[in-house]
Amino acid sequence: MNNSLLIAASDDIMSANAVLFCVAALLTIALVLLFRYWILQKWMQMKSRRRINRGIRLEQDAEKVLRRLGFKIIDSQREYHHHLLVDGRHVSVPMRIDYLAQKDDCTYVIEVKSGSRANSVYCAETRRQILEYSVAVPCSGVFLLDMESKKLMKVEFPDIESGNKHIAAPRGLRPLWWQCA
């Protein structure tokens, strides 16, 4: 009988050790995952901070580029309100323009972009932003300043400016306004 008690006690000790080992392993895995998450968060914060600082620096350089191109800066980071009707109710939507500048007695909105994607009218967000400015801000036109190449581009929407809101659809497709009727 003593022998069976010793075997049972040693089984209890072995199962207790196994449980402790499993708990220690799980805690180690949890700590490694937490540390990895923390490192990833710090890396993302550092990358974001670098991108923001670069954007701020390039936007400050934009003022120099615009002056060199003959523009007089009237205002920067100016807030405008676009007035809309939503279900018959008046809604005021704020928007902030990068620069309001003057050249040859004309006033222009200048949107400054940097990076590999946003600095092009092929980027939908940039194009929509410029379109909104051209509709909502009283000005002679809207320019896009690509700070990667230091290139200034005047962006116009001739179909909208001429009142033609039915832009031709690609061959084989019906215009969206036909589909919505």
Short mmCIF file of C-alpha atoms in Angstrom, two decimals:
data_model
loop_
_atom_site.label_atom_id
_atom_site.label_comp_id
_atom_site.label_asym_id
_atom_site.label_seq_id
_atom_site.Cartn_x
_atom_site.Cartn_y
_atom_site.Cartn_z
CA MET A 1 0.00 0.00 0.00
CA ASN A 2 2.82 2.39 0.75
CA ASN A 3 4.12 1.73 -2.68
CA SER A 4 0.84 2.76 -4.31
CA LEU A 5 0.73 5.95 -2.24
CA LEU A 6 4.21 6.87 -3.44
CA ILE A 7 3.20 6.24 -7.03
CA ALA A 8 0.03 8.33 -6.65
CA ALA A 9 2.01 11.15 -4.99
CA SER A 10 4.62 11.11 -7.72
CA ASP A 11 1.85 11.17 -10.37
CA ASP A 12 0.34 14.21 -8.63
CA ILE A 13 3.73 15.92 -8.59
CA MET A 14 4.29 15.10 -12.27
CA SER A 15 0.83 16.38 -13.26
CA ALA A 16 1.37 19.51 -11.15
CA ASN A 17 4.72 20.04 -12.90
CA ALA A 18 3.02 19.55 -16.28
CA VAL A 19 0.38 22.10 -15.39
CA LEU A 20 3.04 24.56 -14.21
CA PHE A 21 5.00 23.96 -17.40
CA CYS A 22 1.90 24.62 -19.54
CA VAL A 23 1.06 27.78 -17.59
CA ALA A 24 4.67 29.02 -17.92
CA ALA A 25 4.65 28.26 -21.64
CA LEU A 26 1.37 30.13 -22.14
CA LEU A 27 2.63 33.10 -20.14
CA THR A 28 5.84 33.15 -22.18
CA ILE A 29 3.88 33.07 -25.45
CA ALA A 30 1.58 35.85 -24.19
CA LEU A 31 4.56 38.00 -23.18
CA VAL A 32 6.28 37.44 -26.52
CA LEU A 33 3.08 38.40 -28.39
CA LEU A 34 2.58 41.50 -26.22
CA PHE A 35 6.19 42.56 -26.76
CA ARG A 36 5.84 42.00 -30.50
CA TYR A 37 2.61 44.07 -30.53
CA TRP A 38 4.32 46.84 -28.56
CA ILE A 39 7.31 46.92 -30.93
CA LEU A 40 4.98 46.99 -33.96
CA GLN A 41 2.98 49.88 -32.46
CA LYS A 42 6.15 51.86 -31.73
CA TRP A 43 7.44 51.24 -35.26
CA MET A 44 4.14 52.36 -36.79
CA GLN A 45 4.09 55.50 -34.59
CA MET A 46 7.65 56.33 -35.62
CA LYS A 47 6.84 55.79 -39.31
CA SER A 48 3.68 57.92 -39.03
CA ARG A 49 5.54 60.67 -37.19
CA ARG A 50 8.23 60.71 -39.89
CA ARG A 51 5.60 60.91 -42.64
CA ILE A 52 3.76 63.75 -40.86
CA ASN A 53 6.98 65.68 -40.22
CA ARG A 54 8.01 65.23 -43.86
CA GLY A 55 4.59 66.47 -44.99
CA ILE A 56 4.84 69.54 -42.76
CA ARG A 57 8.35 70.29 -44.04
CA LEU A 58 7.29 69.90 -47.68
CA GLU A 59 4.23 72.08 -47.14
CA GLN A 60 6.47 74.80 -45.72
CA ASP A 61 8.74 74.40 -48.75
CA ALA A 62 5.64 74.76 -50.95
CA GLU A 63 5.35 78.39 -49.94
CA LYS A 64 8.86 79.02 -51.30
CA VAL A 65 8.03 77.18 -54.54
CA LEU A 66 4.85 79.22 -55.02
CA ARG A 67 6.66 82.51 -54.42
CA ARG A 68 9.35 81.47 -56.90
CA LEU A 69 6.58 80.83 -59.45
CA GLY A 70 5.25 84.35 -58.96
CA PHE A 71 2.37 83.71 -56.55
CA LYS A 72 1.61 85.96 -53.62
CA ILE A 73 0.37 83.94 -50.63
CA ILE A 74 -2.87 85.39 -49.27
CA ASP A 75 -3.63 82.75 -46.67
CA SER A 76 -2.67 79.21 -45.64
CA GLN A 77 -4.65 76.46 -43.94
CA ARG A 78 -7.80 78.54 -44.32
CA GLU A 79 -11.11 77.01 -43.38
CA TYR A 80 -14.07 77.37 -45.71
CA HIS A 81 -17.58 76.07 -45.34
CA HIS A 82 -19.32 74.30 -48.18
CA HIS A 83 -23.09 74.76 -47.93
CA LEU A 84 -25.21 71.81 -48.98
CA LEU A 85 -28.84 70.81 -48.99
CA VAL A 86 -29.46 67.36 -47.54
CA ASP A 87 -33.10 66.29 -47.74
CA GLY A 88 -34.02 69.97 -47.96
CA ARG A 89 -32.02 70.89 -44.84
CA HIS A 90 -29.07 73.30 -44.99
CA VAL A 91 -25.79 71.68 -43.91
CA SER A 92 -22.45 73.44 -43.58
CA VAL A 93 -19.39 71.24 -44.12
CA PRO A 94 -15.95 72.59 -43.15
CA MET A 95 -12.93 72.14 -45.41
CA ARG A 96 -9.38 73.40 -45.09
CA ILE A 97 -7.41 74.57 -48.10
CA ASP A 98 -3.62 74.53 -48.13
CA TYR A 99 -3.03 77.89 -49.83
CA LEU A 100 -5.02 80.77 -51.21
CA ALA A 101 -2.68 82.63 -53.56
CA GLN A 102 -2.80 85.44 -56.08
CA LYS A 103 -1.11 85.82 -59.45
CA ASP A 104 -1.89 88.23 -62.28
CA ASP A 105 -4.86 89.67 -60.36
CA CYS A 106 -6.46 86.22 -60.08
CA THR A 107 -7.02 84.26 -56.87
CA TYR A 108 -6.29 80.54 -56.81
CA VAL A 109 -6.64 77.63 -54.41
CA ILE A 110 -3.49 75.56 -54.25
CA GLU A 111 -3.58 72.02 -52.91
CA VAL A 112 -0.17 70.68 -51.89
CA LYS A 113 0.48 66.94 -52.04
CA SER A 114 3.51 64.77 -51.47
CA GLY A 115 4.10 61.07 -51.54
CA SER A 116 3.99 58.61 -54.36
CA ARG A 117 0.22 58.36 -54.72
CA ALA A 118 -1.73 61.39 -53.48
CA ASN A 119 0.18 63.89 -55.64
CA SER A 120 -1.73 62.94 -58.79
CA VAL A 121 -5.21 63.59 -60.17
CA TYR A 122 -5.37 59.82 -60.70
CA CYS A 123 -5.77 59.52 -56.93
CA ALA A 124 -9.54 59.64 -56.36
CA GLU A 125 -9.31 61.40 -52.98
CA THR A 126 -7.11 64.16 -54.39
CA ARG A 127 -9.31 64.61 -57.46
CA ARG A 128 -12.47 64.82 -55.35
CA GLN A 129 -10.84 67.30 -53.00
CA ILE A 130 -9.85 69.55 -55.91
CA LEU A 131 -13.32 69.23 -57.42
CA GLU A 132 -14.87 70.27 -54.11
CA TYR A 133 -12.59 73.30 -53.91
CA SER A 134 -13.42 74.34 -57.47
CA VAL A 135 -17.13 74.25 -56.65
CA ALA A 136 -17.14 75.62 -53.10
CA VAL A 137 -14.39 78.24 -52.95
CA PRO A 138 -14.81 81.47 -54.92
CA CYS A 139 -11.59 81.52 -56.96
CA SER A 140 -10.21 81.72 -60.49
CA GLY A 141 -9.01 78.13 -60.42
CA VAL A 142 -7.41 75.31 -58.48
CA PHE A 143 -3.82 74.14 -58.74
CA LEU A 144 -2.23 70.91 -57.54
CA LEU A 145 1.36 71.32 -56.37
CA ASP A 146 3.27 68.05 -56.45
CA MET A 147 6.07 68.54 -53.93
CA GLU A 148 7.92 65.43 -55.05
CA SER A 149 8.66 66.96 -58.46
CA LYS A 150 7.95 70.60 -57.51
CA LYS A 151 5.47 70.63 -60.41
CA LEU A 152 2.42 72.93 -60.37
CA MET A 153 -0.60 71.77 -62.36
CA LYS A 154 -3.82 73.69 -63.00
CA VAL A 155 -6.73 71.27 -62.66
CA GLU A 156 -9.96 72.07 -64.46
CA PHE A 157 -13.22 70.19 -64.87
CA PRO A 158 -14.49 71.39 -68.29
CA ASP A 159 -17.65 69.26 -68.32
CA ILE A 160 -18.79 70.67 -65.00
CA GLU A 161 -17.69 74.24 -65.72
CA SER A 162 -19.59 74.21 -69.02
CA GLY A 163 -22.70 72.84 -67.34
CA ASN A 164 -22.45 69.50 -69.16
CA LYS A 165 -23.04 67.04 -66.33
CA HIS A 166 -23.48 64.04 -68.63
CA ILE A 167 -19.92 62.92 -69.13
CA ALA A 168 -19.46 60.30 -71.85
CA ALA A 169 -19.34 56.74 -70.57
CA PRO A 170 -16.86 54.18 -71.91
CA ARG A 171 -18.05 52.35 -75.02
CA GLY A 172 -20.58 49.65 -74.18
CA LEU A 173 -21.57 51.13 -70.82
CA ARG A 174 -24.63 53.26 -70.16
CA PRO A 175 -24.13 56.47 -68.19
CA LEU A 176 -24.87 56.18 -64.48
CA TRP A 177 -27.74 58.69 -64.70
CA TRP A 178 -29.59 56.31 -67.09
CA GLN A 179 -29.25 53.49 -64.58
CA CYS A 180 -30.55 55.59 -61.69
CA ALA A 181 -33.75 56.79 -63.40
#
